[in-house]
PDB file of C-alpha atoms in Angstrom:
ATOM      1  CA  UNK A   1      21.584  52.176  45.055  1.00  0.00           C
ATOM      2  CA  UNK A   2      24.912  53.758  46.184  1.00  0.00           C
ATOM      3  CA  UNK A   3      26.108  53.114  42.786  1.00  0.00           C
ATOM      4  CA  UNK A   4      23.590  54.782  40.850  1.00  0.00           C
ATOM      5  CA  UNK A   5      24.520  58.044  42.878  1.00  0.00           C
ATOM      6  CA  UNK A   6      26.413  60.503  41.018  1.00  0.00           C
ATOM      7  CA  UNK A   7      28.420  63.312  42.505  1.00  0.00           C
ATOM      8  CA  UNK A   8      26.938  67.301  41.799  1.00  0.00           C
ATOM      9  CA  UNK A   9      30.675  68.732  42.265  1.00  0.00           C
ATOM     10  CA  UNK A  10      31.878  70.101  39.183  1.00  0.00           C
ATOM     11  CA  UNK A  11      35.151  68.237  37.986  1.00  0.00           C
ATOM     12  CA  UNK A  12      38.593  69.688  38.696  1.00  0.00           C
ATOM     13  CA  UNK A  13      40.134  71.836  36.102  1.00  0.00           C
ATOM     14  CA  UNK A  14      42.300  69.743  34.172  1.00  0.00           C
ATOM     15  CA  UNK A  15      45.717  70.826  34.061  1.00  0.00           C
ATOM     16  CA  UNK A  16      45.843  72.388  30.600  1.00  0.00           C
ATOM     17  CA  UNK A  17      43.296  74.610  32.095  1.00  0.00           C
ATOM     18  CA  UNK A  18      45.524  75.260  34.598  1.00  0.00           C
ATOM     19  CA  UNK A  19      48.305  76.145  33.056  1.00  0.00           C
ATOM     20  CA  UNK A  20      46.450  78.056  31.108  1.00  0.00           C
ATOM     21  CA  UNK A  21      45.447  80.384  34.241  1.00  0.00           C
ATOM     22  CA  UNK A  22      48.736  80.499  35.178  1.00  0.00           C
ATOM     23  CA  UNK A  23      50.262  81.787  32.437  1.00  0.00           C
ATOM     24  CA  UNK A  24      47.110  85.064  32.091  1.00  0.00           C
ATOM     25  CA  UNK A  25      48.375  85.702  35.520  1.00  0.00           C
ATOM     26  CA  UNK A  26      52.281  85.724  34.141  1.00  0.00           C
ATOM     27  CA  UNK A  27      51.420  87.549  31.269  1.00  0.00           C
ATOM     28  CA  UNK A  28      49.397  90.265  33.378  1.00  0.00           C
ATOM     29  CA  UNK A  29      51.996  91.099  35.630  1.00  0.00           C
ATOM     30  CA  UNK A  30      54.236  92.577  34.084  1.00  0.00           C
ATOM     31  CA  UNK A  31      52.066  95.075  32.381  1.00  0.00           C
ATOM     32  CA  UNK A  32      50.900  96.136  36.200  1.00  0.00           C
ATOM     33  CA  UNK A  33      54.481  96.225  37.379  1.00  0.00           C
ATOM     34  CA  UNK A  34      54.911  98.851  33.990  1.00  0.00           C
ATOM     35  CA  UNK A  35      51.722 100.896  35.813  1.00  0.00           C
ATOM     36  CA  UNK A  36      53.523 101.310  38.958  1.00  0.00           C
ATOM     37  CA  UNK A  37      56.565 102.117  37.869  1.00  0.00           C
ATOM     38  CA  UNK A  38      55.171 104.721  35.432  1.00  0.00           C
ATOM     39  CA  UNK A  39      53.334 106.228  38.150  1.00  0.00           C
ATOM     40  CA  UNK A  40      56.021 106.153  40.522  1.00  0.00           C
ATOM     41  CA  UNK A  41      58.496 108.415  38.025  1.00  0.00           C
ATOM     42  CA  UNK A  42      55.457 110.481  37.368  1.00  0.00           C
ATOM     43  CA  UNK A  43      55.394 111.155  41.286  1.00  0.00           C
ATOM     44  CA  UNK A  44      59.260 111.740  41.158  1.00  0.00           C
ATOM     45  CA  UNK A  45      59.283 114.061  38.116  1.00  0.00           C
ATOM     46  CA  UNK A  46      56.539 116.296  39.360  1.00  0.00           C
ATOM     47  CA  UNK A  47      59.293 118.216  41.093  1.00  0.00           C
ATOM     48  CA  UNK A  48      61.871 120.060  39.135  1.00  0.00           C
ATOM     49  CA  UNK A  49      65.226 118.885  41.357  1.00  0.00           C
ATOM     50  CA  UNK A  50      64.702 116.169  43.852  1.00  0.00           C
ATOM     51  CA  UNK A  51      64.621 117.635  47.605  1.00  0.00           C
ATOM     52  CA  UNK A  52      65.302 115.496  50.415  1.00  0.00           C
ATOM     53  CA  UNK A  53      63.015 115.746  53.813  1.00  0.00           C
ATOM     54  CA  UNK A  54      62.190 119.200  55.143  1.00  0.00           C
ATOM     55  CA  UNK A  55      64.231 121.138  57.452  1.00  0.00           C
ATOM     56  CA  UNK A  56      62.229 119.882  60.286  1.00  0.00           C
ATOM     57  CA  UNK A  57      62.633 116.816  58.892  1.00  0.00           C
ATOM     58  CA  UNK A  58      66.484 116.632  58.789  1.00  0.00           C
ATOM     59  CA  UNK A  59      66.633 117.821  62.269  1.00  0.00           C
ATOM     60  CA  UNK A  60      64.600 114.970  63.302  1.00  0.00           C
ATOM     61  CA  UNK A  61      66.579 112.389  61.479  1.00  0.00           C
ATOM     62  CA  UNK A  62      69.645 114.022  62.831  1.00  0.00           C
ATOM     63  CA  UNK A  63      68.114 113.979  66.436  1.00  0.00           C
ATOM     64  CA  UNK A  64      67.026 110.108  65.639  1.00  0.00           C
ATOM     65  CA  UNK A  65      70.721 109.095  64.637  1.00  0.00           C
ATOM     66  CA  UNK A  66      71.778 110.453  67.712  1.00  0.00           C
ATOM     67  CA  UNK A  67      69.184 108.982  69.600  1.00  0.00           C
ATOM     68  CA  UNK A  68      70.413 105.277  68.022  1.00  0.00           C
ATOM     69  CA  UNK A  69      73.912 106.237  68.713  1.00  0.00           C
ATOM     70  CA  UNK A  70      73.064 107.215  72.331  1.00  0.00           C
ATOM     71  CA  UNK A  71      72.277 103.350  72.837  1.00  0.00           C
ATOM     72  CA  UNK A  72      75.958 101.888  72.146  1.00  0.00           C
ATOM     73  CA  UNK A  73      78.466 102.650  75.134  1.00  0.00           C
ATOM     74  CA  UNK A  74      81.556 104.664  74.389  1.00  0.00           C
ATOM     75  CA  UNK A  75      84.855 104.316  75.690  1.00  0.00           C
ATOM     76  CA  UNK A  76      84.162 106.978  78.148  1.00  0.00           C
ATOM     77  CA  UNK A  77      82.143 104.704  79.978  1.00  0.00           C
ATOM     78  CA  UNK A  78      78.689 106.936  79.247  1.00  0.00           C
ATOM     79  CA  UNK A  79      75.972 107.002  76.818  1.00  0.00           C
ATOM     80  CA  UNK A  80      75.916 109.895  74.202  1.00  0.00           C
ATOM     81  CA  UNK A  81      72.253 110.386  74.929  1.00  0.00           C
ATOM     82  CA  UNK A  82      72.414 110.848  78.917  1.00  0.00           C
ATOM     83  CA  UNK A  83      75.213 112.084  80.739  1.00  0.00           C
ATOM     84  CA  UNK A  84      77.397 113.095  77.855  1.00  0.00           C
ATOM     85  CA  UNK A  85      74.608 116.043  77.375  1.00  0.00           C
ATOM     86  CA  UNK A  86      74.563 116.762  81.050  1.00  0.00           C
ATOM     87  CA  UNK A  87      77.975 117.617  80.809  1.00  0.00           C
ATOM     88  CA  UNK A  88      78.409 118.845  77.572  1.00  0.00           C
ATOM     89  CA  UNK A  89      75.366 121.502  79.149  1.00  0.00           C
ATOM     90  CA  UNK A  90      77.486 122.062  82.605  1.00  0.00           C
ATOM     91  CA  UNK A  91      79.940 123.391  80.146  1.00  0.00           C
ATOM     92  CA  UNK A  92      77.701 125.611  78.400  1.00  0.00           C
ATOM     93  CA  UNK A  93      76.634 126.911  81.648  1.00  0.00           C
ATOM     94  CA  UNK A  94      80.017 127.700  82.799  1.00  0.00           C
ATOM     95  CA  UNK A  95      81.090 129.237  79.823  1.00  0.00           C
ATOM     96  CA  UNK A  96      77.356 132.088  79.761  1.00  0.00           C
ATOM     97  CA  UNK A  97      78.232 132.405  83.733  1.00  0.00           C
ATOM     98  CA  UNK A  98      82.057 133.512  83.434  1.00  0.00           C
ATOM     99  CA  UNK A  99      81.040 135.702  80.161  1.00  0.00           C
ATOM    100  CA  UNK A 100      83.381 132.972  78.079  1.00  0.00           C
ATOM    101  CA  UNK A 101      80.991 131.427  75.674  1.00  0.00           C
ATOM    102  CA  UNK A 102      83.271 132.575  72.736  1.00  0.00           C
ATOM    103  CA  UNK A 103      86.224 131.615  73.905  1.00  0.00           C
ATOM    104  CA  UNK A 104      85.293 128.172  75.464  1.00  0.00           C
ATOM    105  CA  UNK A 105      83.310 127.807  71.633  1.00  0.00           C
ATOM    106  CA  UNK A 106      86.805 128.461  70.262  1.00  0.00           C
ATOM    107  CA  UNK A 107      88.541 125.747  72.246  1.00  0.00           C
ATOM    108  CA  UNK A 108      85.923 123.547  71.860  1.00  0.00           C
ATOM    109  CA  UNK A 109      86.357 123.322  68.439  1.00  0.00           C
ATOM    110  CA  UNK A 110      90.192 123.453  68.807  1.00  0.00           C
ATOM    111  CA  UNK A 111      90.110 120.413  70.806  1.00  0.00           C
ATOM    112  CA  UNK A 112      87.609 118.779  68.731  1.00  0.00           C
ATOM    113  CA  UNK A 113      90.074 118.996  65.618  1.00  0.00           C
ATOM    114  CA  UNK A 114      92.812 117.728  67.648  1.00  0.00           C
ATOM    115  CA  UNK A 115      91.435 114.201  68.326  1.00  0.00           C
ATOM    116  CA  UNK A 116      91.442 114.070  64.643  1.00  0.00           C
ATOM    117  CA  UNK A 117      94.747 114.588  64.813  1.00  0.00           C
ATOM    118  CA  UNK A 118      97.546 111.477  64.330  1.00  0.00           C
ATOM    119  CA  UNK A 119     100.047 113.366  66.390  1.00  0.00           C
ATOM    120  CA  UNK A 120      98.256 114.905  68.765  1.00  0.00           C
ATOM    121  CA  UNK A 121      96.735 111.508  69.613  1.00  0.00           C
ATOM    122  CA  UNK A 122      99.905 109.876  69.487  1.00  0.00           C
ATOM    123  CA  UNK A 123     101.062 112.156  72.215  1.00  0.00           C
ATOM    124  CA  UNK A 124      98.306 112.052  74.197  1.00  0.00           C
ATOM    125  CA  UNK A 125      98.711 108.147  74.695  1.00  0.00           C
ATOM    126  CA  UNK A 126     101.490 108.660  76.468  1.00  0.00           C
ATOM    127  CA  UNK A 127      99.594 110.895  79.058  1.00  0.00           C
ATOM    128  CA  UNK A 128      96.851 108.757  79.190  1.00  0.00           C
ATOM    129  CA  UNK A 129      98.713 105.815  79.780  1.00  0.00           C
ATOM    130  CA  UNK A 130     101.307 106.766  82.114  1.00  0.00           C
ATOM    131  CA  UNK A 131      99.952 104.438  85.345  1.00  0.00           C
ATOM    132  CA  UNK A 132     102.335 106.510  87.846  1.00  0.00           C
ATOM    133  CA  UNK A 133     100.541 109.929  86.688  1.00  0.00           C
ATOM    134  CA  UNK A 134      96.723 110.549  88.663  1.00  0.00           C
ATOM    135  CA  UNK A 135      93.816 111.088  86.683  1.00  0.00           C
ATOM    136  CA  UNK A 136      94.218 115.058  87.710  1.00  0.00           C
ATOM    137  CA  UNK A 137      97.993 114.812  86.452  1.00  0.00           C
ATOM    138  CA  UNK A 138      96.490 113.623  83.243  1.00  0.00           C
ATOM    139  CA  UNK A 139      94.292 116.389  83.086  1.00  0.00           C
ATOM    140  CA  UNK A 140      96.828 118.449  83.675  1.00  0.00           C
ATOM    141  CA  UNK A 141      99.044 116.812  80.861  1.00  0.00           C
ATOM    142  CA  UNK A 142      96.124 117.212  78.303  1.00  0.00           C
ATOM    143  CA  UNK A 143      95.391 120.737  78.842  1.00  0.00           C
ATOM    144  CA  UNK A 144      99.031 121.458  78.458  1.00  0.00           C
ATOM    145  CA  UNK A 145      98.848 119.716  74.978  1.00  0.00           C
ATOM    146  CA  UNK A 146      95.905 121.264  74.228  1.00  0.00           C
ATOM    147  CA  UNK A 147      97.422 124.587  74.263  1.00  0.00           C
ATOM    148  CA  UNK A 148      97.335 127.407  73.362  1.00  0.00           C
ATOM    149  CA  UNK A 149      93.457 128.143  74.698  1.00  0.00           C
ATOM    150  CA  UNK A 150      91.631 131.326  75.302  1.00  0.00           C
ATOM    151  CA  UNK A 151      89.208 130.617  77.898  1.00  0.00           C
ATOM    152  CA  UNK A 152      89.878 129.649  81.567  1.00  0.00           C
ATOM    153  CA  UNK A 153      86.925 127.373  81.909  1.00  0.00           C
ATOM    154  CA  UNK A 154      88.016 124.818  79.684  1.00  0.00           C
ATOM    155  CA  UNK A 155      90.945 123.850  81.165  1.00  0.00           C
ATOM    156  CA  UNK A 156      88.967 123.426  84.834  1.00  0.00           C
ATOM    157  CA  UNK A 157      86.360 121.466  82.743  1.00  0.00           C
ATOM    158  CA  UNK A 158      88.858 119.144  81.894  1.00  0.00           C
ATOM    159  CA  UNK A 159      90.213 118.613  85.912  1.00  0.00           C
ATOM    160  CA  UNK A 160      86.559 118.407  86.637  1.00  0.00           C
ATOM    161  CA  UNK A 161      86.195 115.548  84.295  1.00  0.00           C
ATOM    162  CA  UNK A 162      89.149 114.111  85.866  1.00  0.00           C
ATOM    163  CA  UNK A 163      87.758 114.269  89.440  1.00  0.00           C
ATOM    164  CA  UNK A 164      84.575 112.466  88.194  1.00  0.00           C
ATOM    165  CA  UNK A 165      86.543 109.565  86.763  1.00  0.00           C
ATOM    166  CA  UNK A 166      85.530 110.898  83.233  1.00  0.00           C
ATOM    167  CA  UNK A 167      88.580 112.514  81.284  1.00  0.00           C
ATOM    168  CA  UNK A 168      87.809 109.886  78.667  1.00  0.00           C
ATOM    169  CA  UNK A 169      84.247 111.961  77.965  1.00  0.00           C
ATOM    170  CA  UNK A 170      86.019 114.710  76.630  1.00  0.00           C
ATOM    171  CA  UNK A 171      85.925 113.731  73.237  1.00  0.00           C
ATOM    172  CA  UNK A 172      82.086 112.638  72.647  1.00  0.00           C
ATOM    173  CA  UNK A 173      81.029 116.090  75.192  1.00  0.00           C
ATOM    174  CA  UNK A 174      83.164 118.106  72.738  1.00  0.00           C
ATOM    175  CA  UNK A 175      81.629 116.720  69.987  1.00  0.00           C
ATOM    176  CA  UNK A 176      77.848 116.792  71.816  1.00  0.00           C
ATOM    177  CA  UNK A 177      78.586 120.579  72.646  1.00  0.00           C
ATOM    178  CA  UNK A 178      79.019 121.920  69.075  1.00  0.00           C
ATOM    179  CA  UNK A 179      76.027 119.607  67.835  1.00  0.00           C
ATOM    180  CA  UNK A 180      74.004 121.901  70.533  1.00  0.00           C
ATOM    181  CA  UNK A 181      75.410 125.145  69.359  1.00  0.00           C
ATOM    182  CA  UNK A 182      74.041 124.783  66.141  1.00  0.00           C
ATOM    183  CA  UNK A 183      70.562 123.381  67.206  1.00  0.00           C
ATOM    184  CA  UNK A 184      70.429 126.002  69.871  1.00  0.00           C
ATOM    185  CA  UNK A 185      71.035 129.119  67.767  1.00  0.00           C
ATOM    186  CA  UNK A 186      69.407 127.599  64.592  1.00  0.00           C
ATOM    187  CA  UNK A 187      72.160 127.768  62.136  1.00  0.00           C
ATOM    188  CA  UNK A 188      72.170 125.457  59.497  1.00  0.00           C
ATOM    189  CA  UNK A 189      75.218 124.554  57.450  1.00  0.00           C
ATOM    190  CA  UNK A 190      74.884 124.023  53.668  1.00  0.00           C
ATOM    191  CA  UNK A 191      77.596 122.377  51.831  1.00  0.00           C
ATOM    192  CA  UNK A 192      77.613 123.579  47.527  1.00  0.00           C
ATOM    193  CA  UNK A 193      80.188 121.982  45.240  1.00  0.00           C
ATOM    194  CA  UNK A 194      80.017 123.946  41.968  1.00  0.00           C
ATOM    195  CA  UNK A 195      82.123 123.469  38.784  1.00  0.00           C
ATOM    196  CA  UNK A 196      83.430 127.104  39.015  1.00  0.00           C
ATOM    197  CA  UNK A 197      83.909 129.389  41.950  1.00  0.00           C
ATOM    198  CA  UNK A 198      80.645 131.299  43.062  1.00  0.00           C
ATOM    199  CA  UNK A 199      80.488 135.357  43.335  1.00  0.00           C
ATOM    200  CA  UNK A 200      79.362 137.020  46.405  1.00  0.00           C
ATOM    201  CA  UNK A 201      76.618 137.516  45.238  1.00  0.00           C
ATOM    202  CA  UNK A 202      75.651 134.049  44.275  1.00  0.00           C
ATOM    203  CA  UNK A 203      76.784 133.068  47.802  1.00  0.00           C
ATOM    204  CA  UNK A 204      74.845 135.732  49.456  1.00  0.00           C
ATOM    205  CA  UNK A 205      71.748 134.442  47.258  1.00  0.00           C
ATOM    206  CA  UNK A 206      71.925 130.606  47.997  1.00  0.00           C
ATOM    207  CA  UNK A 207      72.482 131.919  52.007  1.00  0.00           C
ATOM    208  CA  UNK A 208      69.321 133.558  51.837  1.00  0.00           C
ATOM    209  CA  UNK A 209      66.979 130.964  49.790  1.00  0.00           C
ATOM    210  CA  UNK A 210      68.441 128.460  51.959  1.00  0.00           C
ATOM    211  CA  UNK A 211      67.395 130.485  55.275  1.00  0.00           C
ATOM    212  CA  UNK A 212      63.703 130.843  53.916  1.00  0.00           C
ATOM    213  CA  UNK A 213      63.716 127.068  52.901  1.00  0.00           C
ATOM    214  CA  UNK A 214      65.085 125.556  56.284  1.00  0.00           C
ATOM    215  CA  UNK A 215      63.669 128.450  58.474  1.00  0.00           C
ATOM    216  CA  UNK A 216      67.218 129.064  59.532  1.00  0.00           C
ATOM    217  CA  UNK A 217      68.509 131.900  61.721  1.00  0.00           C
ATOM    218  CA  UNK A 218      71.599 131.979  59.874  1.00  0.00           C
ATOM    219  CA  UNK A 219      73.074 129.657  56.875  1.00  0.00           C
ATOM    220  CA  UNK A 220      76.611 128.247  57.541  1.00  0.00           C
ATOM    221  CA  UNK A 221      77.941 128.196  53.617  1.00  0.00           C
ATOM    222  CA  UNK A 222      80.891 125.983  52.814  1.00  0.00           C
ATOM    223  CA  UNK A 223      81.697 126.196  49.155  1.00  0.00           C
ATOM    224  CA  UNK A 224      83.732 123.537  47.476  1.00  0.00           C
ATOM    225  CA  UNK A 225      84.870 123.313  43.635  1.00  0.00           C
ATOM    226  CA  UNK A 226      84.356 120.439  42.001  1.00  0.00           C
ATOM    227  CA  UNK A 227      85.329 120.561  38.118  1.00  0.00           C
ATOM    228  CA  UNK A 228      83.794 117.203  36.949  1.00  0.00           C
ATOM    229  CA  UNK A 229      80.359 118.820  37.261  1.00  0.00           C
ATOM    230  CA  UNK A 230      80.862 120.705  34.202  1.00  0.00           C
ATOM    231  CA  UNK A 231      78.323 123.130  35.115  1.00  0.00           C
ATOM    232  CA  UNK A 232      75.812 123.985  37.585  1.00  0.00           C
ATOM    233  CA  UNK A 233      75.719 122.857  41.129  1.00  0.00           C
ATOM    234  CA  UNK A 234      74.786 120.306  43.932  1.00  0.00           C
ATOM    235  CA  UNK A 235      73.364 121.672  47.496  1.00  0.00           C
ATOM    236  CA  UNK A 236      73.784 119.246  50.604  1.00  0.00           C
ATOM    237  CA  UNK A 237      72.123 120.222  53.865  1.00  0.00           C
ATOM    238  CA  UNK A 238      70.637 118.418  56.985  1.00  0.00           C
ATOM    239  CA  UNK A 239      73.329 117.189  58.250  1.00  0.00           C
ATOM    240  CA  UNK A 240      73.740 114.557  61.388  1.00  0.00           C
ATOM    241  CA  UNK A 241      77.582 116.293  61.981  1.00  0.00           C
ATOM    242  CA  UNK A 242      76.643 119.792  61.347  1.00  0.00           C
ATOM    243  CA  UNK A 243      80.468 120.829  62.263  1.00  0.00           C
ATOM    244  CA  UNK A 244      82.393 117.974  60.229  1.00  0.00           C
ATOM    245  CA  UNK A 245      79.414 118.186  57.856  1.00  0.00           C
ATOM    246  CA  UNK A 246      78.887 114.237  57.840  1.00  0.00           C
ATOM    247  CA  UNK A 247      76.105 112.245  56.217  1.00  0.00           C
ATOM    248  CA  UNK A 248      73.739 114.978  54.648  1.00  0.00           C
ATOM    249  CA  UNK A 249      70.154 113.843  54.436  1.00  0.00           C
ATOM    250  CA  UNK A 250      68.917 116.385  52.261  1.00  0.00           C
ATOM    251  CA  UNK A 251      70.051 117.542  48.972  1.00  0.00           C
ATOM    252  CA  UNK A 252      69.429 119.048  45.482  1.00  0.00           C
ATOM    253  CA  UNK A 253      71.526 118.292  42.518  1.00  0.00           C
ATOM    254  CA  UNK A 254      71.401 120.671  39.599  1.00  0.00           C
ATOM    255  CA  UNK A 255      74.643 119.928  37.832  1.00  0.00           C
ATOM    256  CA  UNK A 256      75.249 119.637  33.930  1.00  0.00           C
ATOM    257  CA  UNK A 257      76.929 116.159  34.744  1.00  0.00           C
ATOM    258  CA  UNK A 258      73.966 114.811  36.283  1.00  0.00           C
ATOM    259  CA  UNK A 259      71.828 116.353  33.524  1.00  0.00           C
ATOM    260  CA  UNK A 260      73.787 114.592  30.978  1.00  0.00           C
ATOM    261  CA  UNK A 261      73.971 111.101  32.547  1.00  0.00           C
ATOM    262  CA  UNK A 262      70.348 111.272  32.896  1.00  0.00           C
ATOM    263  CA  UNK A 263      70.252 112.379  28.926  1.00  0.00           C
ATOM    264  CA  UNK A 264      72.072 109.115  28.086  1.00  0.00           C
ATOM    265  CA  UNK A 265      69.933 106.841  30.218  1.00  0.00           C
ATOM    266  CA  UNK A 266      67.246 108.510  28.446  1.00  0.00           C
ATOM    267  CA  UNK A 267      68.353 107.563  25.187  1.00  0.00           C
ATOM    268  CA  UNK A 268      69.409 104.090  26.187  1.00  0.00           C
ATOM    269  CA  UNK A 269      73.465 104.987  26.673  1.00  0.00           C
ATOM    270  CA  UNK A 270      75.328 103.981  30.075  1.00  0.00           C
ATOM    271  CA  UNK A 271      77.558 107.018  30.173  1.00  0.00           C
ATOM    272  CA  UNK A 272      79.669 108.936  32.624  1.00  0.00           C
ATOM    273  CA  UNK A 273      80.145 112.508  32.047  1.00  0.00           C
ATOM    274  CA  UNK A 274      83.232 114.360  32.559  1.00  0.00           C
ATOM    275  CA  UNK A 275      85.549 117.189  31.386  1.00  0.00           C
TER     276      UNK A 275
END
């Protein structure tokens, strides 16, 4: 009868056996993690020095960064990825047609630096916030405040922006102009920090190696002294802002400081190398 029927299913595992299985998994997990870490370290140590993305990858990262920034509207009311590029191209075309590409570039570099000068910005506020002055009048005041300028194109361009009611777009336009200039001429800025001043021969050697590495037509080499490196040097490149050398996306560290810190960590010692 039904009372005599017996289940053919296997009995459920007891709690003790379940705990043992879980413990076995926990024991095996650190071993798996250790293997993964060893393989990862082997991949990292395959190269003698840290090397970030390639020149094409760095350029793509910089372009991607600018694309992300373009989604944010700036105070000028323009998106950096759209009309700002169009105005920047218009300035470059006007400079070329008037044979003033070099003077305009010098003026753009000066204006770009002025927008980071506190004294200039304080005086500029009195001009742009004056409700009794027209936009064209404000443009004239801005140009006068920026003097001396070497070109005739840039002052006219500032007035042009005022007539288009885009006077506040001047700052993002000059920034885009410089970024486009570096890209079009294939100039790659490289910053080198060394414990001791580099000789001219060393600078030229670095420039030639970086030209070959990045596939650049020319290298803008910026050298800085950093005594805390003790010896050796660090190299940074692939800057999102090539003019101000902002946010490097790639680099190599060949300093004695890093070597000593790594050696200390290998010995289980937490130390900071210094002079």
